[in-house]
Structures are given as C-alpha cells and as structure tokens.
Tab-separated table of C-alpha atoms and ligand atoms in Angstrom:
chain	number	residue	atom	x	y	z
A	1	UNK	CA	29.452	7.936	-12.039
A	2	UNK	CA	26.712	10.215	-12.065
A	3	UNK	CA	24.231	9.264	-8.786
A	4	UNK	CA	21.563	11.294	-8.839
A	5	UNK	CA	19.492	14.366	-11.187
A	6	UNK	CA	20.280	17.004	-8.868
A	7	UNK	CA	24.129	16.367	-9.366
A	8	UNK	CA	22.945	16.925	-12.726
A	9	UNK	CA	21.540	20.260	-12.101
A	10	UNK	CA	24.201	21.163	-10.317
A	11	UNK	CA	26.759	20.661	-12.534
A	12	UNK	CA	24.814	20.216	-16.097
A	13	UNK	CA	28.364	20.933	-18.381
A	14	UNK	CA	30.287	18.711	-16.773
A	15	UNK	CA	27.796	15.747	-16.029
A	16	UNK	CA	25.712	15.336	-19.007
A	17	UNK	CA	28.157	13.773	-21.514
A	18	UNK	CA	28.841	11.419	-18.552
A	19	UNK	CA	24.834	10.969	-17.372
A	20	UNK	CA	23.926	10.167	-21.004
A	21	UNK	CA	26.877	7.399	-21.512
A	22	UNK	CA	25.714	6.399	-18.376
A	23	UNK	CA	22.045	5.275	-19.454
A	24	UNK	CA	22.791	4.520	-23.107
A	25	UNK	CA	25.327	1.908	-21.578
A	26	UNK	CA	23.008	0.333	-18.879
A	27	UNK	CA	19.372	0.744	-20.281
A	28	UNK	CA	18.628	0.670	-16.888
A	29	UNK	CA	16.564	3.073	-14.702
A	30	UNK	CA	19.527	5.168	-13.537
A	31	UNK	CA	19.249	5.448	-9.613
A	32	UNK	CA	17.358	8.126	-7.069
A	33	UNK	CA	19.481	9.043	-3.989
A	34	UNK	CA	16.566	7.808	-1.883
A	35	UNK	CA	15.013	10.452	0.682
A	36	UNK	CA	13.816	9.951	3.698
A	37	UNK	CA	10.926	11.471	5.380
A	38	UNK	CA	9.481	12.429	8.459
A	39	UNK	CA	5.570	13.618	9.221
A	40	UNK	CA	4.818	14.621	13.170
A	41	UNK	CA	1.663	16.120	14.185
A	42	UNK	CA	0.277	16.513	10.356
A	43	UNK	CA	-3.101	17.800	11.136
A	44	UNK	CA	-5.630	18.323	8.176
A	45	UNK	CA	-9.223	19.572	8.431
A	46	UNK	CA	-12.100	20.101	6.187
A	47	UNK	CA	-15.290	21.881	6.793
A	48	UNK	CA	-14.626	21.316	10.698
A	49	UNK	CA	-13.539	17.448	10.251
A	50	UNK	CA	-10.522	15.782	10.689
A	51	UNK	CA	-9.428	14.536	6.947
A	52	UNK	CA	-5.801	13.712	8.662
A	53	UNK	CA	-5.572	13.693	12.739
A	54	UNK	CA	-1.792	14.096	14.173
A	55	UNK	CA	-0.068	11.821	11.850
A	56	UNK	CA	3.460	11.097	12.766
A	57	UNK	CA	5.195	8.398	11.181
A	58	UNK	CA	9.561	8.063	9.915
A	59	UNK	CA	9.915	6.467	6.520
A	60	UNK	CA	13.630	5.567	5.918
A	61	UNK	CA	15.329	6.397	2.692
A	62	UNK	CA	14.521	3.411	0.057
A	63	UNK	CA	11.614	1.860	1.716
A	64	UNK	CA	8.529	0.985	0.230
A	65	UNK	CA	5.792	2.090	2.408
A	66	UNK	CA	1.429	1.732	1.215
A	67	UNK	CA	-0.788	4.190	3.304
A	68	UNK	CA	-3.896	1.411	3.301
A	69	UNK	CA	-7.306	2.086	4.671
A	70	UNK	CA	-10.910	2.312	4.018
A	71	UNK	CA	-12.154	4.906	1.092
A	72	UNK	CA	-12.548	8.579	2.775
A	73	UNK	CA	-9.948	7.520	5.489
A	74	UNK	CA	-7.323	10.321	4.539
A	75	UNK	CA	-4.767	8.463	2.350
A	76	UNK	CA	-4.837	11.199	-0.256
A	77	UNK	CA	-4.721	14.496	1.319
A	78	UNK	CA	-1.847	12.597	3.338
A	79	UNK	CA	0.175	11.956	-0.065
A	80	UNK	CA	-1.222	15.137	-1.186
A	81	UNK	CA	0.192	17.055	1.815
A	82	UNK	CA	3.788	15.667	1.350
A	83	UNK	CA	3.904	16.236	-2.274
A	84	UNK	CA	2.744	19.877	-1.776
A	85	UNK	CA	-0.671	20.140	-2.979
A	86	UNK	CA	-2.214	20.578	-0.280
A	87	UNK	CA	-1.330	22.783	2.580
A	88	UNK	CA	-1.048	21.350	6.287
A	89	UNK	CA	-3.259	22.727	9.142
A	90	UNK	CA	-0.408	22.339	11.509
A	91	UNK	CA	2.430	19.770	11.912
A	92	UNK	CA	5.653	19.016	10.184
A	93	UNK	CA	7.098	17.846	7.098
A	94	UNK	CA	10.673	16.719	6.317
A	95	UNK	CA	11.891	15.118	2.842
A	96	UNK	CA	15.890	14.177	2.881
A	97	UNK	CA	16.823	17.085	5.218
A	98	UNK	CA	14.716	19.893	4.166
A	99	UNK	CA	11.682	20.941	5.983
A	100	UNK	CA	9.060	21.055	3.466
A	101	UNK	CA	6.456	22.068	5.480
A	102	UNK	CA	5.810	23.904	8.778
A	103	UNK	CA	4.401	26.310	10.616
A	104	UNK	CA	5.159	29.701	8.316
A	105	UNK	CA	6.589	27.231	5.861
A	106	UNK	CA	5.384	25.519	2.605
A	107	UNK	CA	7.617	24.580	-0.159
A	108	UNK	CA	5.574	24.210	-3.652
A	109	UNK	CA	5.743	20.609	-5.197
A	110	UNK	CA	8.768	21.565	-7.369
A	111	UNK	CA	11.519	22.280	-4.968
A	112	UNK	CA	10.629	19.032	-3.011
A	113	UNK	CA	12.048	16.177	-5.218
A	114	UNK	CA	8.872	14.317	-5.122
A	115	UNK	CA	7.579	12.152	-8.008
A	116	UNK	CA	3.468	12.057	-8.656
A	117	UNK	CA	1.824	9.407	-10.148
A	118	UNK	CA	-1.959	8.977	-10.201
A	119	UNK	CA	-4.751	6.736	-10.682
A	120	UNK	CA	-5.857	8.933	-13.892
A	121	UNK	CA	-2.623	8.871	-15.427
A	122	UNK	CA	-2.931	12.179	-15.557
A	123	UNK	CA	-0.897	12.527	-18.720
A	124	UNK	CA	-1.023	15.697	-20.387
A	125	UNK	CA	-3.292	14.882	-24.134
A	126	UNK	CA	-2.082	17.407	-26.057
A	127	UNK	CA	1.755	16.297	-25.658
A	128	UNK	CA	2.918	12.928	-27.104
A	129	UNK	CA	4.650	10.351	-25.229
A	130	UNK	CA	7.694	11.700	-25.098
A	131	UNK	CA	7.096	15.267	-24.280
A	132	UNK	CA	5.146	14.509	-21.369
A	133	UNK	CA	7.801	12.353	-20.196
A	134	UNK	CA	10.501	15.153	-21.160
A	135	UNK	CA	8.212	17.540	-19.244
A	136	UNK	CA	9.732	17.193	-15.851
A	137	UNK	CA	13.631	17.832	-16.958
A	138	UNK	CA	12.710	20.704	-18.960
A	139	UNK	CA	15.842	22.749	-16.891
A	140	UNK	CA	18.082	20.186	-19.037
A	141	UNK	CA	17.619	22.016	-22.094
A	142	UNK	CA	15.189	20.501	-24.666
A	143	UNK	CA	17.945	18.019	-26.256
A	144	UNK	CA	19.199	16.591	-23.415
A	145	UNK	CA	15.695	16.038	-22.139
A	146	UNK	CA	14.292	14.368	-24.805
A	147	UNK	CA	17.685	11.788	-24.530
A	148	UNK	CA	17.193	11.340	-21.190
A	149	UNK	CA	13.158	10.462	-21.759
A	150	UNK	CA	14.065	8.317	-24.596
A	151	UNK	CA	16.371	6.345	-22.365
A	152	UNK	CA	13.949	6.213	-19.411
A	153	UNK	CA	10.871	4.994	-21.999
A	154	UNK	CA	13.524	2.078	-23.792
A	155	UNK	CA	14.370	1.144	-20.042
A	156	UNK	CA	9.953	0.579	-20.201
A	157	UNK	CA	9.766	-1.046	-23.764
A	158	UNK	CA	8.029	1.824	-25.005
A	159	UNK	CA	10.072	3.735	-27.505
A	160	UNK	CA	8.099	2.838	-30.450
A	161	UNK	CA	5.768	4.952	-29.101
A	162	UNK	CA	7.550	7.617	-28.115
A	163	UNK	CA	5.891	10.186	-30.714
A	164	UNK	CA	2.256	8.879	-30.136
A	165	UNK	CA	-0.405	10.844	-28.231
A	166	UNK	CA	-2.066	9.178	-25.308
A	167	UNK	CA	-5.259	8.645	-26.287
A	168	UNK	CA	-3.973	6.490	-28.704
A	169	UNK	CA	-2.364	4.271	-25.723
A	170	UNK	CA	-3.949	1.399	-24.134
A	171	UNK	CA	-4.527	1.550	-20.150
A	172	UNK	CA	-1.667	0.107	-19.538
A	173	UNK	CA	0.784	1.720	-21.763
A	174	UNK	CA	-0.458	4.920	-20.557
A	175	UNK	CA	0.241	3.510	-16.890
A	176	UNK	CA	4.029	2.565	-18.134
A	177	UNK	CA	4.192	6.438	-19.842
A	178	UNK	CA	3.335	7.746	-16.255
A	179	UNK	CA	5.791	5.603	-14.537
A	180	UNK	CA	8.271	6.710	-16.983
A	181	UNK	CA	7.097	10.701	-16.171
A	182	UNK	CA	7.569	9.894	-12.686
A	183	UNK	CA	10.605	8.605	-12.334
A	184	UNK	CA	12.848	10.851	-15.270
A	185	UNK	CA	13.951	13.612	-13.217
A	186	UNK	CA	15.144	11.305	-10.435
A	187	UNK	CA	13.009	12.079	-7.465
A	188	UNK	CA	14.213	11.298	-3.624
A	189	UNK	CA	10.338	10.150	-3.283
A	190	UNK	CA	7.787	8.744	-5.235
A	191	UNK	CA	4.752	9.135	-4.373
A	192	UNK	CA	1.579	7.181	-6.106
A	193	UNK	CA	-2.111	7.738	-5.782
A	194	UNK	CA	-4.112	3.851	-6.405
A	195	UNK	CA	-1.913	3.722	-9.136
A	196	UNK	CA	-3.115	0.046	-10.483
A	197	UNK	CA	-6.735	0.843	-9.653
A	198	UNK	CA	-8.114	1.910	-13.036
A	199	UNK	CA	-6.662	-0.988	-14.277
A	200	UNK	CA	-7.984	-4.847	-14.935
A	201	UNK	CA	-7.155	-7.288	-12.521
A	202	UNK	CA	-4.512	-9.260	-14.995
A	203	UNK	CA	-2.857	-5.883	-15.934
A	204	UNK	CA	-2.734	-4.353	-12.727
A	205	UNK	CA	-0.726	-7.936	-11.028
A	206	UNK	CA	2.121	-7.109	-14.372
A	207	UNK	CA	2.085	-3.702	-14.115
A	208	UNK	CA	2.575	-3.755	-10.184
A	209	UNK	CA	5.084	-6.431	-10.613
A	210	UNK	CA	7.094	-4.038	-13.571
A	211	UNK	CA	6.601	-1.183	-11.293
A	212	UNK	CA	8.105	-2.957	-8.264
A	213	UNK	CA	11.074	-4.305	-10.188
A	214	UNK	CA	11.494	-0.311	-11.716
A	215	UNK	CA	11.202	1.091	-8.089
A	216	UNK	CA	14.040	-1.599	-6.844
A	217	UNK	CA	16.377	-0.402	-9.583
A	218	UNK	CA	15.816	3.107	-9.443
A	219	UNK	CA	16.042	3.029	-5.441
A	220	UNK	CA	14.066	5.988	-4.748
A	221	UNK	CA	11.825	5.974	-1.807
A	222	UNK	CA	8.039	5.084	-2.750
A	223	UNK	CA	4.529	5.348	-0.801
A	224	UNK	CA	1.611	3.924	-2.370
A	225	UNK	CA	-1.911	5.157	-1.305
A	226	UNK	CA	-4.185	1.466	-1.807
A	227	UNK	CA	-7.149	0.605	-0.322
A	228	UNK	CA	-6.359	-3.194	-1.056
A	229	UNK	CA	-4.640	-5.135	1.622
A	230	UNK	CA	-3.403	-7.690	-0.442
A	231	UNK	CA	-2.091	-5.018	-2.692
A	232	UNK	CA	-0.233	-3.188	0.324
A	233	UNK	CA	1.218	-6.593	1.069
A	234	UNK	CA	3.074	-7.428	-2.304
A	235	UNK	CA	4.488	-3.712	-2.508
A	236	UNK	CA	5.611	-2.893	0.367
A	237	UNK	CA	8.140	-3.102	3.110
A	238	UNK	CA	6.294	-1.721	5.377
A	239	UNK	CA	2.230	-0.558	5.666
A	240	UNK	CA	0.606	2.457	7.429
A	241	UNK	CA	-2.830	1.135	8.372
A	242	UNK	CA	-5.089	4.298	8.548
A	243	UNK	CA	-8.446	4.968	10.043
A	244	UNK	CA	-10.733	7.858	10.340
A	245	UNK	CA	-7.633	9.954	9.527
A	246	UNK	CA	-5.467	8.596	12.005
A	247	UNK	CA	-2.063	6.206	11.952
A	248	UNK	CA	-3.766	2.816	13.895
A	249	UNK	CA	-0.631	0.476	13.243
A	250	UNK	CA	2.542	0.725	10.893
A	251	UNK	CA	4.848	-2.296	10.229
A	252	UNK	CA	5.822	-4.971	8.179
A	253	UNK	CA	3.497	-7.429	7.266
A	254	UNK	CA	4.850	-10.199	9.569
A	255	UNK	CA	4.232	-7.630	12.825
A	256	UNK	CA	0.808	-6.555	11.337
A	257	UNK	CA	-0.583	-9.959	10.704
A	258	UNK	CA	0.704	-11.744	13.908
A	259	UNK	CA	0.852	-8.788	16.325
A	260	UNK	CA	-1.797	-6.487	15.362
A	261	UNK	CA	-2.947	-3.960	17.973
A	262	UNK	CA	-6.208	-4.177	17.331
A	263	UNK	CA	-9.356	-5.833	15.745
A	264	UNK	CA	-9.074	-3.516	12.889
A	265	UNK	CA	-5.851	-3.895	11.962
A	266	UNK	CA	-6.619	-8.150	12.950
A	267	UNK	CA	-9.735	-7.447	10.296
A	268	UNK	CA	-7.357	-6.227	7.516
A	269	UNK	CA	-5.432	-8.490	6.610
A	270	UNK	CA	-7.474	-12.097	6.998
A	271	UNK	CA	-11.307	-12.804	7.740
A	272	UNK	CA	-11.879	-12.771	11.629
A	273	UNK	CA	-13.869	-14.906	13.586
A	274	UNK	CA	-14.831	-12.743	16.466
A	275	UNK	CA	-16.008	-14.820	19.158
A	276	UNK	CA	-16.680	-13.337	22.758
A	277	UNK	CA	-15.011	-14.933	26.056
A	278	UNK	CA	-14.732	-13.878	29.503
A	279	UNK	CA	-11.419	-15.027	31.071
A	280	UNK	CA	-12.358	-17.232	34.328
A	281	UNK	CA	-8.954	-18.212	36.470
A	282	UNK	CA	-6.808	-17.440	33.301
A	283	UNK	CA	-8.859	-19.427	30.829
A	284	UNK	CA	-11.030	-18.016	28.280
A	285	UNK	CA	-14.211	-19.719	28.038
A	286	UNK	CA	-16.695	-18.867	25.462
A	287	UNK	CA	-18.848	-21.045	22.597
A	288	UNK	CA	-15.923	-22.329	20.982
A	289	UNK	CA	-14.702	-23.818	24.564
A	290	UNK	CA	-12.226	-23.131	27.135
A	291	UNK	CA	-8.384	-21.957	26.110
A	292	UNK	CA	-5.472	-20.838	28.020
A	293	UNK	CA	-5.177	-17.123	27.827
A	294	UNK	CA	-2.143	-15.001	27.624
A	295	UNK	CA	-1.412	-13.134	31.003
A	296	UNK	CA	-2.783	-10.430	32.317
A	297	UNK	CA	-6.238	-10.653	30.482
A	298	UNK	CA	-8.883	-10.256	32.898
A	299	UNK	CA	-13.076	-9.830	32.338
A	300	UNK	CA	-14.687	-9.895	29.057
A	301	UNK	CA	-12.654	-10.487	26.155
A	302	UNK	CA	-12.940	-10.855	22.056
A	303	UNK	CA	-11.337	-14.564	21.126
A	304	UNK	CA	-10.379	-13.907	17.141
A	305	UNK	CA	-9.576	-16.880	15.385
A	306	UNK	CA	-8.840	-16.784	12.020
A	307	UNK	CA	-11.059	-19.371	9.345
A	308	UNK	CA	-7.683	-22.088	9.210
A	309	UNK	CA	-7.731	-22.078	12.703
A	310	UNK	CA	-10.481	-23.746	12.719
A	311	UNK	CA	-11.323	-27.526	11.392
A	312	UNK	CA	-13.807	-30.187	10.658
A	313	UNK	CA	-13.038	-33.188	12.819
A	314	UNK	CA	-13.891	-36.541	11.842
A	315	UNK	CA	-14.130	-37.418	15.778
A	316	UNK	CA	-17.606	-37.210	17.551
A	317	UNK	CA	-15.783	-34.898	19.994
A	318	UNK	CA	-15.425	-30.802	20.094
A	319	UNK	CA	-17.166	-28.051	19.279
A	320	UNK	CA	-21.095	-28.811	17.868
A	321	UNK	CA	-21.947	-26.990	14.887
A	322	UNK	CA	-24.682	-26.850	11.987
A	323	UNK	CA	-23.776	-26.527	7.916
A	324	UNK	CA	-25.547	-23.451	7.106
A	325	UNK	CA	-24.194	-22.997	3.374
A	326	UNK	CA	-20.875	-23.869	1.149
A	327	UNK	CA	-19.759	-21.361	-1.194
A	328	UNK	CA	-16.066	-22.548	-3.410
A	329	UNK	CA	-13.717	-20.280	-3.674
A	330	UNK	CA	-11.224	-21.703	-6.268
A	331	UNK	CA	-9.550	-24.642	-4.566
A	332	UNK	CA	-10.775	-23.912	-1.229
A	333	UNK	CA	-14.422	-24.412	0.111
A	334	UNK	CA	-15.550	-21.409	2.515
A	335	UNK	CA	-17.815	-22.741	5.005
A	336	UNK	CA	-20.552	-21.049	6.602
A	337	UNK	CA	-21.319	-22.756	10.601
A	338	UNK	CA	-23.894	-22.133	13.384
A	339	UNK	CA	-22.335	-22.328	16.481
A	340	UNK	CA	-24.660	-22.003	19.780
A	341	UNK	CA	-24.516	-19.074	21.422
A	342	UNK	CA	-22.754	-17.156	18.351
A	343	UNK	CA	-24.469	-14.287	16.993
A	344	UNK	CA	-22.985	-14.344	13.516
A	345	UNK	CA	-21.746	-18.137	11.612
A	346	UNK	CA	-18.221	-19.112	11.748
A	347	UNK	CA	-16.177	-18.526	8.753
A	348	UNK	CA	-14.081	-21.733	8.191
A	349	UNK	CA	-12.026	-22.858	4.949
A	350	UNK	CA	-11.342	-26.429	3.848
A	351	UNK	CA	-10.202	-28.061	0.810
A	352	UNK	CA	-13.459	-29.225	-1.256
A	353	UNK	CA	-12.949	-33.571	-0.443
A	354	UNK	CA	-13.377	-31.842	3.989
A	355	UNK	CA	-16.519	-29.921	2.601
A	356	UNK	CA	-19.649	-31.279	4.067
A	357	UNK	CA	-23.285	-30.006	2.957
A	358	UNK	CA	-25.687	-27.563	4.130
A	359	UNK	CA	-27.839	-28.923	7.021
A	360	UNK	CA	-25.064	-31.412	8.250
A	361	UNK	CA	-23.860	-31.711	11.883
A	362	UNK	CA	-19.704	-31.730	12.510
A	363	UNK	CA	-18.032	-31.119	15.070
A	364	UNK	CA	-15.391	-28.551	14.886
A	365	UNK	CA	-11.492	-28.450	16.511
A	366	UNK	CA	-9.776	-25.429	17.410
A	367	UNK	CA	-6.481	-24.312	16.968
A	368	UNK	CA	-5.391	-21.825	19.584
A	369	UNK	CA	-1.787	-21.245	19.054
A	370	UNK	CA	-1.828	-17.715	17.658
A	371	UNK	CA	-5.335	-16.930	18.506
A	372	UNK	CA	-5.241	-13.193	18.933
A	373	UNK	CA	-7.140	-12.110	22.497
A	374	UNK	CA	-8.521	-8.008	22.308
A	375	UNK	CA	-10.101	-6.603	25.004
A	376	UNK	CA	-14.110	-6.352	24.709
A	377	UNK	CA	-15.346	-2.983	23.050
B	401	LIG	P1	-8.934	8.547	0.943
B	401	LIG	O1	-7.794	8.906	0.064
B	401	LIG	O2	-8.518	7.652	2.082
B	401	LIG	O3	-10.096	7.965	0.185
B	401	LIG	P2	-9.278	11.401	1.252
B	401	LIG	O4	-7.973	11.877	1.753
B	401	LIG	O5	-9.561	11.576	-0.208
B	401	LIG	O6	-9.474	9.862	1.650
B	401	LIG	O7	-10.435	12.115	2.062
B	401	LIG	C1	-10.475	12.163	3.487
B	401	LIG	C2	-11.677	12.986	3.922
B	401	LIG	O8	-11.486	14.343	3.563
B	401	LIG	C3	-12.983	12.542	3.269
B	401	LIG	O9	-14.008	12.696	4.201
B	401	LIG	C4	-13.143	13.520	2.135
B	401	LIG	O10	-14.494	13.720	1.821
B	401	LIG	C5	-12.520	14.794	2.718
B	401	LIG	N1	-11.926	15.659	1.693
B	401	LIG	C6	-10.845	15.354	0.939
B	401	LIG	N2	-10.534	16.383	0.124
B	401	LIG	C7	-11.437	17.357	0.387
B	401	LIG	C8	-11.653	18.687	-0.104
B	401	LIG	N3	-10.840	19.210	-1.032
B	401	LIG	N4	-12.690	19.403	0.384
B	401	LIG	C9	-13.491	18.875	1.349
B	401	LIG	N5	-13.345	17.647	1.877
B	401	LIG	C10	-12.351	16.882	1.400
C-alpha cells in the first residue's frame, strides 16, 4: 500500500493506479510518514531585537506540538523559519533527516515537505476550490491531481463545492478548503499559523475538533502557533511556552500545569494567587498563614495558590477576609477577597449556593497540597 506522496513522486507509473484505489476505497485522509524535527540555537533578529533568542527544542515524528505565548512573542517567525520563509540569523534546522537550514544552508519551502496553513486562509481567489487544493500536487500531472483533491475534499464533506470560488465560501468552509490544501500533497509537517482565530467561538471548537480528528488520521506531524492556552491544551501533546522570543518551558500539559518552572508558565494555564512568604525554620508564613514548605526553600518566597485552593469556611476559624465584589461566571461564582496585608484581592471560585455578598466577613481555608513555592523576583 502506498504510505506516503513522495513514494508517489518517486515512482508516479507504478503507484498511482494503486494511490488512487487506495483513497477511492477508504475516503479517508491517506497517511503522512510523520517527520520529525529538530531546532538548536535558532536565532532571529529584527532591527537589532531578538524576534527568536536560541531556540532549541526536538519534536518527535507524529506529535502535536502548539508554540503558545503572548502576541509579539516570536511564534510566527519561529513557524515561519521552519517552513522556509524566513531565513535564520544563525542556528539549525532539521525536518525528517535533512538539514533544512544552517549556516551556508537554506532550503526554499518546497523541498522541505512542510504543509502551511494560515489564519487568512490564504486561499488563492481567482482559483476555485478545487484548483487551489490541486495546486500543491501539480508534479502529478493535472488529472491525477484533480483525483487526488477530489478525494482529499470528499474525505472534508466538501465536494459539492469543489468548482466554487472562495469568496463564495463561508469562514468555515474556506477553513476546511485550507485544511484540505494543506494536507493533499502529504507533508512530513504541518505547520499552522492561529488557524481557528478568524473564526467564531462555536465554529472554531468544530473546526478544531474536525481538524484534530484529520491530523490523527493523516499522522503527519503538526505545530500550531496559538496564543490561547486553553486552545494549546485541547490540541496538543505537548506545548512550547514562549516568551520574549525565548523557549521558557515545553511539556505536556500534566508537567506544565503541576510542575511549572516558573510564575509565567504557573500564570498560563490557571489564575494565580500570588501571595508573598518568607520561609522561617522550613515554614512559609505569610497573610494566608503558616504552611510546610518543600525543602531547600530559604528567604523570601512567592506562595501561588490557585482560586480552588482556596475556600469559604463555614467555621469562625482561618484566614479573615472581606467580600469586595461577586462576578458569575456560568455555574461558578468568582469571588473577589481582601485579605490583610495583600496588595491585590484573592481570586477564589465557588459554586453560586457558597457565594456570599459584597461587604461580608468569611473566613477562608487553605489548601496547600500542590501549592506551587517560586523564589521572590
Ligand atoms: P507572534 O507570532 O508571537 O505574535 P512574531 O513572530 O510575529 O510574534 O513577532 C515577534 C517580534 O518580531 C515582534 O516584535 C514583531 O514586531 C517582530 N517582527 C516580526 N516580523 C517582523 C518583520 N518582518 N520586520 C520587523 N519586525 C518583525
């Protein structure tokens, strides 16, 4: 059975009677041989400032990896850099086991079996559906093309538009048609700029879910650019958390939410409650109290407790604190506290019958079993 669209290249007489049988039968998104790749020391500068700072990071062939981070942060000329578009400063590049990109050595986007998606679309509005989706295999000769991106768009329940033009197209068809682009020549790596961000909150949670189910069959490798944690964590199997250019923490979600290195990557992925300690005979005593602290922490330290951590008690014991507002969030009731000797109120969240109102006095309990310690800035 045919594996993968450079066996098809390779050997187009013999394969394509085969490839075509293969995707009329299935009417499945006919797999990638999955790539992996390697970055160490990517370095990119603009105008004298780091846009990417000595990025190293080993994605293994099939995984699902989101570069997340604030706008302006370097997610793009990353992605841009391994597809080709842009040119490295210094550093290195490997997709599968070519070395894309090196000193003296740049391989344009075409001979690096990358797939490009984008938050535009970027669909080509002169071409209907199915030539822009034909427009990547071109090399298979114009018939066998068009089968191929006629299977690929039935595989996305949009054949019946195959011959429109895509301003015609809603958002998300138009997101489907660029999927379908994508993925028709069978790239080792897909690689996808926000590609749910132009699109409405209910479309963009079925489109990501179609996508993901698309990317699982089709096995390639996939990095998502996404400045939306909770986006990161339903794609991926792993997360590059980026700052000012720079990797700060990669890992699954599990490591990043219980062991994250830092506040930042803490701050990511739940609301924080920052409160400051200084560790006295290993305990950490601060507004919220006194709590064992792990080993080894010594002086002034940052206590982060996350808001379910954190509850009303109906006890005249624990920690005093004032009502300062209420706000419901769907089922939940966020909770605004003053706290003496806090500087900022303590984010707490309760179902709405544990809600009390603004201007009451509670007292508060304090869950410390995975309360993250960082050392003080
Ligand atoms: P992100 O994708 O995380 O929003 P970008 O990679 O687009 O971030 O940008 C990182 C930094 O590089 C930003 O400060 C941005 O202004 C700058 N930058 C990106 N592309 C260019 C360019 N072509 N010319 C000058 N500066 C750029």
């Amino acid at each position: 059975m045919l594996t993968s669209f450079r066996d098809l290249k390779a050997d187009p007489q013999i394969r394509r009677s085969e490839h075509i049988t293969h995707w009329e039968k299935t009417r499945k998104a006919a797999a990638s041989i999955a790539a992996g790749l390697s970055l160490s020391g990517v370095n990119k500068r603009f105008d004298n400032r780091h846009a990417v700072n000595d990025f190293s990071f080993d994605i293994k062939p099939g995984e699902i990896i989101s570069l997340l981070g604030p706008s302006g942060c370097g997610k793009s000329t990353l992605l841009r850099m391994i597809a080709g578009i842009e040119r490295p400063d210094s550093g290195r590049i490997v997709i599968g086991d070519i070395e894309v990109s090196s000193t003296g050595r740049f391989l344009p986007p075409e001979q690096r079996g990358v797939g490009l998606m984008f938050q535009d679309f970027a669909l080509f509005p002169h071409m209907n559906v199915i030539d822009n989706v034909a427009f990547g295999l071109k090399r298979l000769g114009r018939a066998v093309a068009r089968r191929e991106a006629t299977a690929v768009l039935t595989r996305m329940g949009l054949a019946d538009y195959a011959r429109a033009y895509p301003h015609l197209l809603s958002g998300g068809q138009q997101q489907r048609v660029a999927l379908a682009r994508a993925i028709a020549p069978r790239p080792g790596v897909l690689l996808m700029d926000e590609p749910f961000s132009g699109l409405d909150a209910r479309l963009r949670h079925e489109i990501r879910n179609e996508t993901l189910a698309i990317l699982n069959e089709v096995g390639a490798t996939a990095i998502f650019v996404t400045h939306d944690p909770e986006e990161a964590m339903r794609l991926s199997d792993r997360i590059a958390v980026m700052s000012r250019g720079s990797l700060v923490q990669a890992g699954t979600v599990d490591e990043l939410y219980h062991k994250p290195h830092n506040i930042y990557v803490a701050e990511t992925f739940s609301e924080l409650n920052i409160i400051p300690c200084r560790i006295i005979s290993g305990w950490a005593v601060g507004p919220m109290g006194r709590f064992r602290a792990q080993e080894g922490l010594e002086g002034e330290v940052m206590l982060c407790l996350r808001p379910h951590q954190i509850t009303i008690k109906d006890e005249a014991d624990g920690v005093a604190a004032r009502v300062l507002q209420n706000f419901t969030v769907g089922h939940e009731t966020l909770m605004e506290l003053g706290v003496s000797g806090l500087e900022k109120p303590l984010i707490i969240r309760t179902d709405a019958a544990h809600a009390r109102p603004g201007g009451s006095e509670v007292n508060l309990s304090v869950n410390t079993e995975n309360a993250l310690f960082f050392p003080r800035p």
